[in-house]
Short mmCIF file of C-alpha atoms and ligand atoms in Angstrom, two decimals:
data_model
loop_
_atom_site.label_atom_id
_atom_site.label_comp_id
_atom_site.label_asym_id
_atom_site.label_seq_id
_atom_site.Cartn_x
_atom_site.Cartn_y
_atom_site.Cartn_z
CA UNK I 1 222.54 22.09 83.33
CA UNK I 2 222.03 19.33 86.33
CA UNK I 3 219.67 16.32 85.55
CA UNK I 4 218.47 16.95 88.78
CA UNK I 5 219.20 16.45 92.00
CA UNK I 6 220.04 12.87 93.91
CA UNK I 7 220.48 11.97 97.32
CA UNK I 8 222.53 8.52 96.72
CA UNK I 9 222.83 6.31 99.99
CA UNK I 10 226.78 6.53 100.43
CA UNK I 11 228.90 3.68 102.64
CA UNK I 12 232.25 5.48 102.28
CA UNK I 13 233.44 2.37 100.40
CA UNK I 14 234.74 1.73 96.65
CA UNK I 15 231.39 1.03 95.13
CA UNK I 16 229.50 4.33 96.14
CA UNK I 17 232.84 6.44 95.64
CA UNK I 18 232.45 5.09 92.12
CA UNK I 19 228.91 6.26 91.90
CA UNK I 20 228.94 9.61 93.19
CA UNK I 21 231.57 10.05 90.76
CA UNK I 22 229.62 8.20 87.71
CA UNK I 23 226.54 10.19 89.06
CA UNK I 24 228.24 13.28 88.87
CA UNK I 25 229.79 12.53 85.30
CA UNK I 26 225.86 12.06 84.47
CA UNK I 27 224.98 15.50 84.58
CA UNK I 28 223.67 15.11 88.51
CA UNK I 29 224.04 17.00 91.38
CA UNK I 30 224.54 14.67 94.30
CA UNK I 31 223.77 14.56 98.51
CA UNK I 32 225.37 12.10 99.67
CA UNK I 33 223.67 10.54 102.47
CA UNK I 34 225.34 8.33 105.45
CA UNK I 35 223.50 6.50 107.56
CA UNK I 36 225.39 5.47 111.70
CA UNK I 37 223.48 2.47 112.13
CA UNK I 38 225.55 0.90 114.21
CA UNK I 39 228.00 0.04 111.42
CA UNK I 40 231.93 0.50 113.01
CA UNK I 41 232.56 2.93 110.71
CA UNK I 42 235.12 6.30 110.47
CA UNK I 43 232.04 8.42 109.34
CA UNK I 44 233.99 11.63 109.57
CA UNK I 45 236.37 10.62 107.45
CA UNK I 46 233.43 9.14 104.85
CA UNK I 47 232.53 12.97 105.07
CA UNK I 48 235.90 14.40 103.87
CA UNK I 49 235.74 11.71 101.21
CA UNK I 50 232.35 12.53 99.90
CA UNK I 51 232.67 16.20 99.73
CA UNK I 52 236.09 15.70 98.01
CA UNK I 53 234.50 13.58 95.68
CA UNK I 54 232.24 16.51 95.11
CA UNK I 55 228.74 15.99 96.91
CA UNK I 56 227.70 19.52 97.40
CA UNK I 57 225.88 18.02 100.63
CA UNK I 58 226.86 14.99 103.22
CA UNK I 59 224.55 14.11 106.14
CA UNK I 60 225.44 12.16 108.33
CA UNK I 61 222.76 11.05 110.39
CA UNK I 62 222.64 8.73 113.56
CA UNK I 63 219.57 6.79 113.43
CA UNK I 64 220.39 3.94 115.66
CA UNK I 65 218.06 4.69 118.42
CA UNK I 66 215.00 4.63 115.76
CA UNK I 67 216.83 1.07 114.43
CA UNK I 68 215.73 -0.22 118.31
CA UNK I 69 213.16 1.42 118.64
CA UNK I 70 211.09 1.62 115.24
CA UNK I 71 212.42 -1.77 113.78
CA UNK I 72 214.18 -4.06 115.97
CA UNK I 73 211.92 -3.68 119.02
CA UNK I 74 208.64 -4.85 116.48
CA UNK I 75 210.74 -7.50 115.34
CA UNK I 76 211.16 -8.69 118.75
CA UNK I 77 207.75 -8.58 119.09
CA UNK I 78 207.29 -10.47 116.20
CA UNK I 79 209.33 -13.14 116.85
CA UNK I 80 210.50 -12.44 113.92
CA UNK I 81 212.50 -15.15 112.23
CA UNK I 82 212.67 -15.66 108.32
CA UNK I 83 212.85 -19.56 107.22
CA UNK I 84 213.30 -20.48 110.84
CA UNK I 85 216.31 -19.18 111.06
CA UNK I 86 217.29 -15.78 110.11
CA UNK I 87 216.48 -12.70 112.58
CA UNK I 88 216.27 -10.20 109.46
CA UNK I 89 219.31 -8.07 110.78
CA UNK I 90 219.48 -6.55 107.11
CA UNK I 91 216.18 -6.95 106.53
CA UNK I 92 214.84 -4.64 108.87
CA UNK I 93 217.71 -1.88 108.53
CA UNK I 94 216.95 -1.11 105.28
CA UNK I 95 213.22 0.88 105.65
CA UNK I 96 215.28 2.53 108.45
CA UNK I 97 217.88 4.13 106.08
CA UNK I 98 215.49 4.67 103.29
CA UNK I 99 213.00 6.15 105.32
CA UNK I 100 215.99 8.89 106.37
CA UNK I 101 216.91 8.81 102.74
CA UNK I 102 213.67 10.02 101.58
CA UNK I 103 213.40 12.92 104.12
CA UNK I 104 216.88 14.39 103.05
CA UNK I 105 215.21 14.21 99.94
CA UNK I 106 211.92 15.68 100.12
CA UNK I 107 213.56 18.40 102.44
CA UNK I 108 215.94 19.31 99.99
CA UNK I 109 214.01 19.07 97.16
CA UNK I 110 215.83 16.06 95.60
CA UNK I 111 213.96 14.06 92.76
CA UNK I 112 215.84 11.47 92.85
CA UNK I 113 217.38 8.40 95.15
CA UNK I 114 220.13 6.15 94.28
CA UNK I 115 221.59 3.36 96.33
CA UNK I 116 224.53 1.22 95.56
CA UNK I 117 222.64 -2.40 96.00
CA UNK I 118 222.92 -5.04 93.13
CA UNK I 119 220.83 -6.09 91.20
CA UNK I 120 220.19 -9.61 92.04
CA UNK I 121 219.88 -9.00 95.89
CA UNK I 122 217.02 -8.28 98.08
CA UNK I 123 218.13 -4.96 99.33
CA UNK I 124 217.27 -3.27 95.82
CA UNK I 125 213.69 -4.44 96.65
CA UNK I 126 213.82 -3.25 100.20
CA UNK I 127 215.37 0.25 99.29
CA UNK I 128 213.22 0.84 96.50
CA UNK I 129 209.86 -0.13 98.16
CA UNK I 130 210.66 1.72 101.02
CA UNK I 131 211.40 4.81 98.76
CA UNK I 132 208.47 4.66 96.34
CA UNK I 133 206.02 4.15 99.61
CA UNK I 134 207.42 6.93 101.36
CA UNK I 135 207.98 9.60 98.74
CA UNK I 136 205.59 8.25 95.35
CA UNK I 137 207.18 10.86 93.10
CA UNK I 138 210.51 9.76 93.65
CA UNK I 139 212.58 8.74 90.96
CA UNK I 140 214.89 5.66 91.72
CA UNK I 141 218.69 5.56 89.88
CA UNK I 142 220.16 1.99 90.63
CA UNK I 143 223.26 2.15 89.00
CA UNK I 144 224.05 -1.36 89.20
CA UNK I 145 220.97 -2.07 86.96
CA UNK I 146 221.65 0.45 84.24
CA UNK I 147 223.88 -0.84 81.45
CA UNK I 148 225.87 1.88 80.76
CA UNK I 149 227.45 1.55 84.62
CA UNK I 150 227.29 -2.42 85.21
CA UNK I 151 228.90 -2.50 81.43
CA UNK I 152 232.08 -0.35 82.69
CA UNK I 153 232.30 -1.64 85.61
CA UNK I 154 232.51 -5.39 85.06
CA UNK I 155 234.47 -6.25 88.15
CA UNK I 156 236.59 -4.68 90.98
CA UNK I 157 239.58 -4.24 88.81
CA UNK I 158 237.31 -1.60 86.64
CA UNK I 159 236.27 -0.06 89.68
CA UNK I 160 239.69 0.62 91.03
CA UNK I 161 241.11 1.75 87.64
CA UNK I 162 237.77 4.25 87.69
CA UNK I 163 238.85 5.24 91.13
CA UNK I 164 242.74 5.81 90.06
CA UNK I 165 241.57 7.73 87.65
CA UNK I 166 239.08 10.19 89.56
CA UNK I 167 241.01 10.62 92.17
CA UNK I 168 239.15 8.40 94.54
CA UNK I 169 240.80 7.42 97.76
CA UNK I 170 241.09 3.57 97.63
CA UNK I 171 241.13 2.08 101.37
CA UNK I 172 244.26 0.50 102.47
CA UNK I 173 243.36 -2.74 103.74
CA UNK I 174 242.72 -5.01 101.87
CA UNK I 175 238.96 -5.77 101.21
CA UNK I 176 237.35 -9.23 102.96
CA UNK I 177 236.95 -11.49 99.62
CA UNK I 178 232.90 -11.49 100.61
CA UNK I 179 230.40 -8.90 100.72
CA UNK I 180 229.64 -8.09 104.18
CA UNK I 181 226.75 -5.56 105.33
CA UNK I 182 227.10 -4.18 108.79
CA UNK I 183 224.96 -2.64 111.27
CA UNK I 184 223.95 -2.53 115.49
CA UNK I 185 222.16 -5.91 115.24
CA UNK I 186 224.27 -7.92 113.04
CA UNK I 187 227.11 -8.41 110.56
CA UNK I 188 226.18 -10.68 107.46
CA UNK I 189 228.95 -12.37 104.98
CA UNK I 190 227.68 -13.33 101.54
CA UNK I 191 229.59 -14.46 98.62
CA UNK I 192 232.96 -15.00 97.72
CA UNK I 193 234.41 -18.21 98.91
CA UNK I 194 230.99 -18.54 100.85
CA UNK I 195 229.18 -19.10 97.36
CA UNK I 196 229.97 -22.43 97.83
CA UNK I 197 227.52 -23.74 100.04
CA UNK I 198 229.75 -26.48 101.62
CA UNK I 199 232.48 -24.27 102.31
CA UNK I 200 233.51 -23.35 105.85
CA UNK I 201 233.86 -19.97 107.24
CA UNK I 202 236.75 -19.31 107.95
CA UNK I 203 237.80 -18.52 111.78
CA UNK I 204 238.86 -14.92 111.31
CA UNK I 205 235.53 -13.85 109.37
CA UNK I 206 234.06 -13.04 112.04
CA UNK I 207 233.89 -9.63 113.14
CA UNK I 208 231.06 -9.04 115.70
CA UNK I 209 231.55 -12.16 117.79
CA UNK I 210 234.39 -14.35 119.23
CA UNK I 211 234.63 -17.82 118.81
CA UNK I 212 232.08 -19.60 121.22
CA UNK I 213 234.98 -22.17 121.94
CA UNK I 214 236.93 -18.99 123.36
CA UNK I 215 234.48 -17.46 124.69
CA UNK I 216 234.73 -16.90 129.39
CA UNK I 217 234.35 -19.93 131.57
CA UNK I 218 231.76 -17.84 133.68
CA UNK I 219 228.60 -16.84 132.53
CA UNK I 220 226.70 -13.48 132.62
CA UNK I 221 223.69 -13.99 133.92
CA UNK I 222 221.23 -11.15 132.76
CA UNK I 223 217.21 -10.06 133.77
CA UNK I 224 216.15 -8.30 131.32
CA UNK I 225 212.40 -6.91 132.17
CA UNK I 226 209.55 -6.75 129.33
CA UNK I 227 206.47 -4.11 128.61
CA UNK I 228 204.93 -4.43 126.07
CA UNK I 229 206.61 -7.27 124.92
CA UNK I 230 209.76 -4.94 124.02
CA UNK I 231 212.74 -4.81 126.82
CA UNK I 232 212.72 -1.97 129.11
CA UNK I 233 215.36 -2.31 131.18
CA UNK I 234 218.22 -5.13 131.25
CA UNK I 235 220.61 -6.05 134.81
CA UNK I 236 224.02 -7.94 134.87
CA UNK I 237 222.43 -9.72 137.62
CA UNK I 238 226.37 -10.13 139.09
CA UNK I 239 227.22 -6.54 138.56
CA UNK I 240 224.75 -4.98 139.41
CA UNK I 241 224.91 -2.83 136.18
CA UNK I 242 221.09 -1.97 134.34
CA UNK I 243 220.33 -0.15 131.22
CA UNK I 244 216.89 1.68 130.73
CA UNK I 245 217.27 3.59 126.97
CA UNK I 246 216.41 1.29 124.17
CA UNK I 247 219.82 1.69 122.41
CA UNK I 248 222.02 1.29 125.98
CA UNK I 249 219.67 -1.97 126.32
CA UNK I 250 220.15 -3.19 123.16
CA UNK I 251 224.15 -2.05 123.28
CA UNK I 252 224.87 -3.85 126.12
CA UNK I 253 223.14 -7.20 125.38
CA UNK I 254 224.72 -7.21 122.13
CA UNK I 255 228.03 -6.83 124.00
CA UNK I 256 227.76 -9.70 126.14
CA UNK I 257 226.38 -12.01 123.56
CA UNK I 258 229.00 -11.13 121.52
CA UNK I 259 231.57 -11.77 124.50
CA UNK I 260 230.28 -15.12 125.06
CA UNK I 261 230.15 -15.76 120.86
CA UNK I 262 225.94 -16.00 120.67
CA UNK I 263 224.47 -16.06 117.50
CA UNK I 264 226.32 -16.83 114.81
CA UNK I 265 224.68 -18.72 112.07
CA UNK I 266 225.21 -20.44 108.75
CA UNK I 267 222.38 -20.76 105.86
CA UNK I 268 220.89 -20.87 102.70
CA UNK I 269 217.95 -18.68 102.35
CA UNK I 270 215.58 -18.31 99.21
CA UNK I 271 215.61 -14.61 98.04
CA UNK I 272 212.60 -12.65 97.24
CA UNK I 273 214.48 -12.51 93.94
CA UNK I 274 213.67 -16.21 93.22
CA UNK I 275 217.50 -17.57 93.85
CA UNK I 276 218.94 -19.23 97.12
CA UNK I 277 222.10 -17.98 98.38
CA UNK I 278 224.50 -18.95 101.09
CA UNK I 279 224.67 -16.74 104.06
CA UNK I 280 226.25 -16.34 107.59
CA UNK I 281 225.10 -13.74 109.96
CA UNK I 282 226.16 -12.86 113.72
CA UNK I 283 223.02 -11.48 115.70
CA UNK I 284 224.27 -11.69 119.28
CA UNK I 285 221.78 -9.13 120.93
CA UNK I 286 218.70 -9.45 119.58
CA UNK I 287 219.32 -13.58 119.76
CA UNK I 288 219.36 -13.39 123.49
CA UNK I 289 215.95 -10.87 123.51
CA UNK I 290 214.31 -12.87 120.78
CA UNK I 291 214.98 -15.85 123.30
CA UNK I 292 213.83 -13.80 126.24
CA UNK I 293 210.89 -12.83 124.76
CA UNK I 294 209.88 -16.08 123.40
CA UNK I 295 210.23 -16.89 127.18
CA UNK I 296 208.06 -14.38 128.63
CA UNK I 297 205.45 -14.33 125.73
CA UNK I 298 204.77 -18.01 126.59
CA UNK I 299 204.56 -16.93 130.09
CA UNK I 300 202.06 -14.07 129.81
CA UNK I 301 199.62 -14.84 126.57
CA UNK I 302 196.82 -16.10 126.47
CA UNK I 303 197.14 -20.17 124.41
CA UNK I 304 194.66 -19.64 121.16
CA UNK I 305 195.78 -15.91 120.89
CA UNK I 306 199.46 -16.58 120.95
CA UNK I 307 198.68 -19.51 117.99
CA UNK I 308 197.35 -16.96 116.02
CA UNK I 309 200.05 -14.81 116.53
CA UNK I 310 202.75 -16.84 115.39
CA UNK I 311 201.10 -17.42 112.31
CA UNK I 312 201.22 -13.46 111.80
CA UNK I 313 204.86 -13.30 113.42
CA UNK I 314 205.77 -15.95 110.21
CA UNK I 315 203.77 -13.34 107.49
CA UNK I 316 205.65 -10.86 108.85
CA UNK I 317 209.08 -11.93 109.02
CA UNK I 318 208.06 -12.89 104.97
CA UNK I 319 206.46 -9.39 104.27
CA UNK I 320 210.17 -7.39 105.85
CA UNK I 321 212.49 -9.97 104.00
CA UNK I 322 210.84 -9.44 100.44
CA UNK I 323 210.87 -5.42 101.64
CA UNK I 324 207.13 -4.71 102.46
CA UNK I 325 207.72 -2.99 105.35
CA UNK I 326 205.61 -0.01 104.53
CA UNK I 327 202.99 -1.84 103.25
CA UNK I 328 199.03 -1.70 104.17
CA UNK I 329 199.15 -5.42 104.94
CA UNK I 330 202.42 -5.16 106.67
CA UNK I 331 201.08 -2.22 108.50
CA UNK I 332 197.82 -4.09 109.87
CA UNK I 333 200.01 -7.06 110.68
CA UNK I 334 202.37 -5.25 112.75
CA UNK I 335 199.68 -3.59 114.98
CA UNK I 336 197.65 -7.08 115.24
CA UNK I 337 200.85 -7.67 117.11
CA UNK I 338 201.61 -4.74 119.09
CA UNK I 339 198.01 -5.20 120.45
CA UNK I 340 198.91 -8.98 121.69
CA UNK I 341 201.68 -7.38 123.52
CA UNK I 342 199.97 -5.24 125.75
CA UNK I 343 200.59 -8.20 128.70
CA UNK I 344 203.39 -9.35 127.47
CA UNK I 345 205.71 -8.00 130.56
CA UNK I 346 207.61 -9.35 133.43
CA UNK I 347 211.43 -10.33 133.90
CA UNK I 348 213.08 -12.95 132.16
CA UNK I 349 216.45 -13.92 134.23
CA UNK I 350 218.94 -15.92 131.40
CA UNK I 351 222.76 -17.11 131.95
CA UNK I 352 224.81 -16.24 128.47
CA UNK I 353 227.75 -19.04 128.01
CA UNK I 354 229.77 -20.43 125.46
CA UNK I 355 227.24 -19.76 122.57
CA UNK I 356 224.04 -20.29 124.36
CA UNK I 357 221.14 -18.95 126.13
CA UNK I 358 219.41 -20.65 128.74
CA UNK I 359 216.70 -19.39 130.58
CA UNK I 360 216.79 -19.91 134.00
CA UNK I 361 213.67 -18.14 135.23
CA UNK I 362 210.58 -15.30 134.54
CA UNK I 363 208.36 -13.21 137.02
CA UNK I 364 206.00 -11.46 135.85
CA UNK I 365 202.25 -9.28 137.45
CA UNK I 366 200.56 -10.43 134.53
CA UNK I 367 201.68 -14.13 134.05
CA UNK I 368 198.74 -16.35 133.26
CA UNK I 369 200.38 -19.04 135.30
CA UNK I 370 198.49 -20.35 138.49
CA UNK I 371 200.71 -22.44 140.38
CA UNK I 372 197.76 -23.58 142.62
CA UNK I 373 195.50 -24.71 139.21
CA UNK I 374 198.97 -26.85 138.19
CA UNK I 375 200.27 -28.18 141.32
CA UNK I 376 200.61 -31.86 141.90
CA UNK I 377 199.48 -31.50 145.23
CA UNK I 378 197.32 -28.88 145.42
CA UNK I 379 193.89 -29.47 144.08
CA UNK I 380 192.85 -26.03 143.14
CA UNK I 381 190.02 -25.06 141.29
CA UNK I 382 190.13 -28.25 139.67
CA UNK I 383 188.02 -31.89 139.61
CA UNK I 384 190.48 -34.29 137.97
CA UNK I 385 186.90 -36.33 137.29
CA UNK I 386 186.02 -33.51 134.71
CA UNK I 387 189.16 -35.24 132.76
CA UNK I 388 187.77 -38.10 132.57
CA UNK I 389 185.21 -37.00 129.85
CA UNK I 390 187.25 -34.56 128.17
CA UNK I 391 189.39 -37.22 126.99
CA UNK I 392 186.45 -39.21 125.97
CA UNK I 393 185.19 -36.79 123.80
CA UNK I 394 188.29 -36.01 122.33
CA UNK I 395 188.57 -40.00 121.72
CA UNK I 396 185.40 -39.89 119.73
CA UNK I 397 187.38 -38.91 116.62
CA UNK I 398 190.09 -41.03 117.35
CA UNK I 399 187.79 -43.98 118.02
CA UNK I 400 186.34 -43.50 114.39
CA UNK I 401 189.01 -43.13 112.77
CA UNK I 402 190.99 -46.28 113.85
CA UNK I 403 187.10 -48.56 113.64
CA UNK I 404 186.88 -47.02 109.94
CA UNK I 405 190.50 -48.83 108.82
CA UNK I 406 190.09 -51.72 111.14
CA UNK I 407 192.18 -51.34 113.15
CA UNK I 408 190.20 -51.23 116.34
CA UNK I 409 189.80 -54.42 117.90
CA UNK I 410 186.28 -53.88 118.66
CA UNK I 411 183.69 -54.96 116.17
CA UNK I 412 181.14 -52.40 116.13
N1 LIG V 1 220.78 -12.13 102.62
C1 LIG V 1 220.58 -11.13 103.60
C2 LIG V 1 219.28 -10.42 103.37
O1 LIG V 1 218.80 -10.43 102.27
C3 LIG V 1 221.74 -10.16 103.71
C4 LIG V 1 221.99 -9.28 102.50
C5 LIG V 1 223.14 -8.28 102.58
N2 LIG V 1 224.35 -8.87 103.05
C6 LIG V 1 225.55 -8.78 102.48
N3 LIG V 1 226.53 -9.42 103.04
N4 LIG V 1 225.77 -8.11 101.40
O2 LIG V 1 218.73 -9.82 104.26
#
């Protein structure tokens, strides 16, 4: 008799082998479920694997267009940055995959979801979130918080040894001593030799990226054009080569960041969890269009509406890190921003070199720029006396202030 049946988020890899297996052993009947977000990834051979392991079902399903389009483009929007830093690469995949997860499951009738995420990371959070908001029946099995798994399986050694055993193929090369989670926007290394904070990163860890020092001695220079504040079409402004689809856009600028070794970063972030942790991520593409958009955005939105903007852009970037993606505040914050978008549109034009970005010009119909208002020496619509009490006013305040610690050197 089956427990049920679960539709366990499968990578292919040694951990989730294990679990299908352990699931199975449980009494469950298991789908395994493999998401192509972008990861580099042999997914028909994670097929072979899974059935042979003995999912009665594999999908695998391509959802990186919906990563662009669904998550990555609002992010964009967004600005979206955690701690100043981090672009949310994992962040943000994670309701994408669940969200597919939950489908498979509802469609075939699965009560259950498993995923093979720690128990001291944030992607727990974020898969489990995702899954209860989506599908509020569901019944979550995280093996790596249930005793009778984390208690067998005490380290890799136990996990190999469980794989010998089942008949599990073990991949050849050897595994990277860190965890790394992969997918279309970024690649992200976490612990290991990284757990020390202080620690370089090695050269070679890098898999998305090269090396900024050997990165071309010519630059690409790019356009890429805005709607909406999400890019709609991107130019190699020296080859004359444009994409138009959200993934080819996204593709492509990922490409030549990653050609010219954009985006790499090295941090300690706080987890929702309560812990900091050490990690380095490689975000070449959406870098460059969060740069690009910053650009434009500035260029095209109005001053007191943009301030207000980036405050939700920062309660945002909070709300996806600590997995609150579908959430009713995360919901109303997200189309707050989508409706501040609506001019955000015009062409950025950017050179990519050695590491950087720099922004070397933006058109756009709807700028809110008036090169006649700003001109030195055009007067426009504009009496420079008007100044003069504006910043009298404003010195009212100031005035006060300094009188009131005595530091003005007038006595009244
Ligand atoms: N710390 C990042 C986050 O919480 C990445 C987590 C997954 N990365 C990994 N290498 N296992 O979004």
């Amino acid at each position: 008799m089956s427990k049920g049946t679960v539709v366990l988020a499968y990578s292919g890899g040694l951990d989730t082998s294990c679990i299908l297996v352990w699931l199975k052993e449980q009494g469950y009947t298991v789908i395994a479920y493999l998401a192509n977000i972008g990861q580099k990834e042999d997914f028909e051979a994670a097929r072979k694997k899974a059935e042979s392991l003995g999912a009665v079902k594999v999908f695998i399903e391509d959802i990186r267009a919906e990563f662009v389009q669904d998550f990555i483009w609002p992010a964009i929007q967004a600005n979206a940055v955690y701690e100043d830093r981090y672009l949310l690469g994992t962040a943000i995949a994670r309701p994408c995959i669940a969200r597919r997860q939950v489908e498979i499951a509802r469609r075939e009738g699965a009560q259950f979801v498993a995923h093979g995420a720690t128990g001291k990371g944030n992607d727990q959070v974020r898969f489990e979130l995702s899954s209860y908001a989506l599908y509020p029946e569901v019944k979550v099995l995280a093996p790596w918080r249930i005793p009778e798994f984390f208690n067998r399986f005490k380290g890799r050694k136990d996990l190999l040894d469980f794989a010998a055993k089942n008949g599990i193929p073990v991949p050849v090369t050897p595994k990277a001593p860190w965890s790394i989670d992969a997918n279309l926007m970024h690649t992200s290394y976490e612990s290991g030799i990284l757990e020390d904070p202080k620690c370089r990163a090695p050269a070679d860890l890098y898999v998305m990226t090269r090396n900024p020092e050997d990165a071309p001695n010519t630059p690409d220079v790019l356009e890429v054009e805005y709607k909406n504040g999400v890019p709609v079409k991107v130019t190699n402004v020296n080859e004359g080569k444009s994409k138009v689809t959200p993934l080819e856009i996204f593709s492509y600028v990922s490409d030549i960041g990653a050609k010219h070794g954009v985006g790499r970063i090295d941090i300690v972030e706080n987890r929702f969890i309560g812990m900091k942790s050490r990690g380095i991520y490689e975000t070449p593409g959406a870098h460059i269009l969060f740069n690009a958009h910053l650009d434009i955005e500035l260029f095209t939105m109005d001053k007191e509406v943009r301030r207000i903007k980036q405050g939700l852009g920062i309660r945002f970037s909070e709300l996806v890190y600590n997995g609150f993606w579908y959430s009713p505040e995360c919901d109303f914050v997200r189309a707050c921003i989508a409706m501040s978008q609506a001019n955000v549109e015009g062409k950025v034009e950017l050179s990519i070199f050695k590491g950087q970005v720099n922004i070397l010009g933006r058109s756009s119909p709807k700028s809110l720029y008036n090169e006649e208002l700003v001109s030195m020496d055009v007067q426009g619509d504009y009496d420079p006396c008007d100044a003069t009490g504006f910043i009298r006013i404003n010195a009212v305040r100031l005035r006060e202030h300094h009188r009131l610690q005595g530091l003005s050197s007038k006595k009244n």
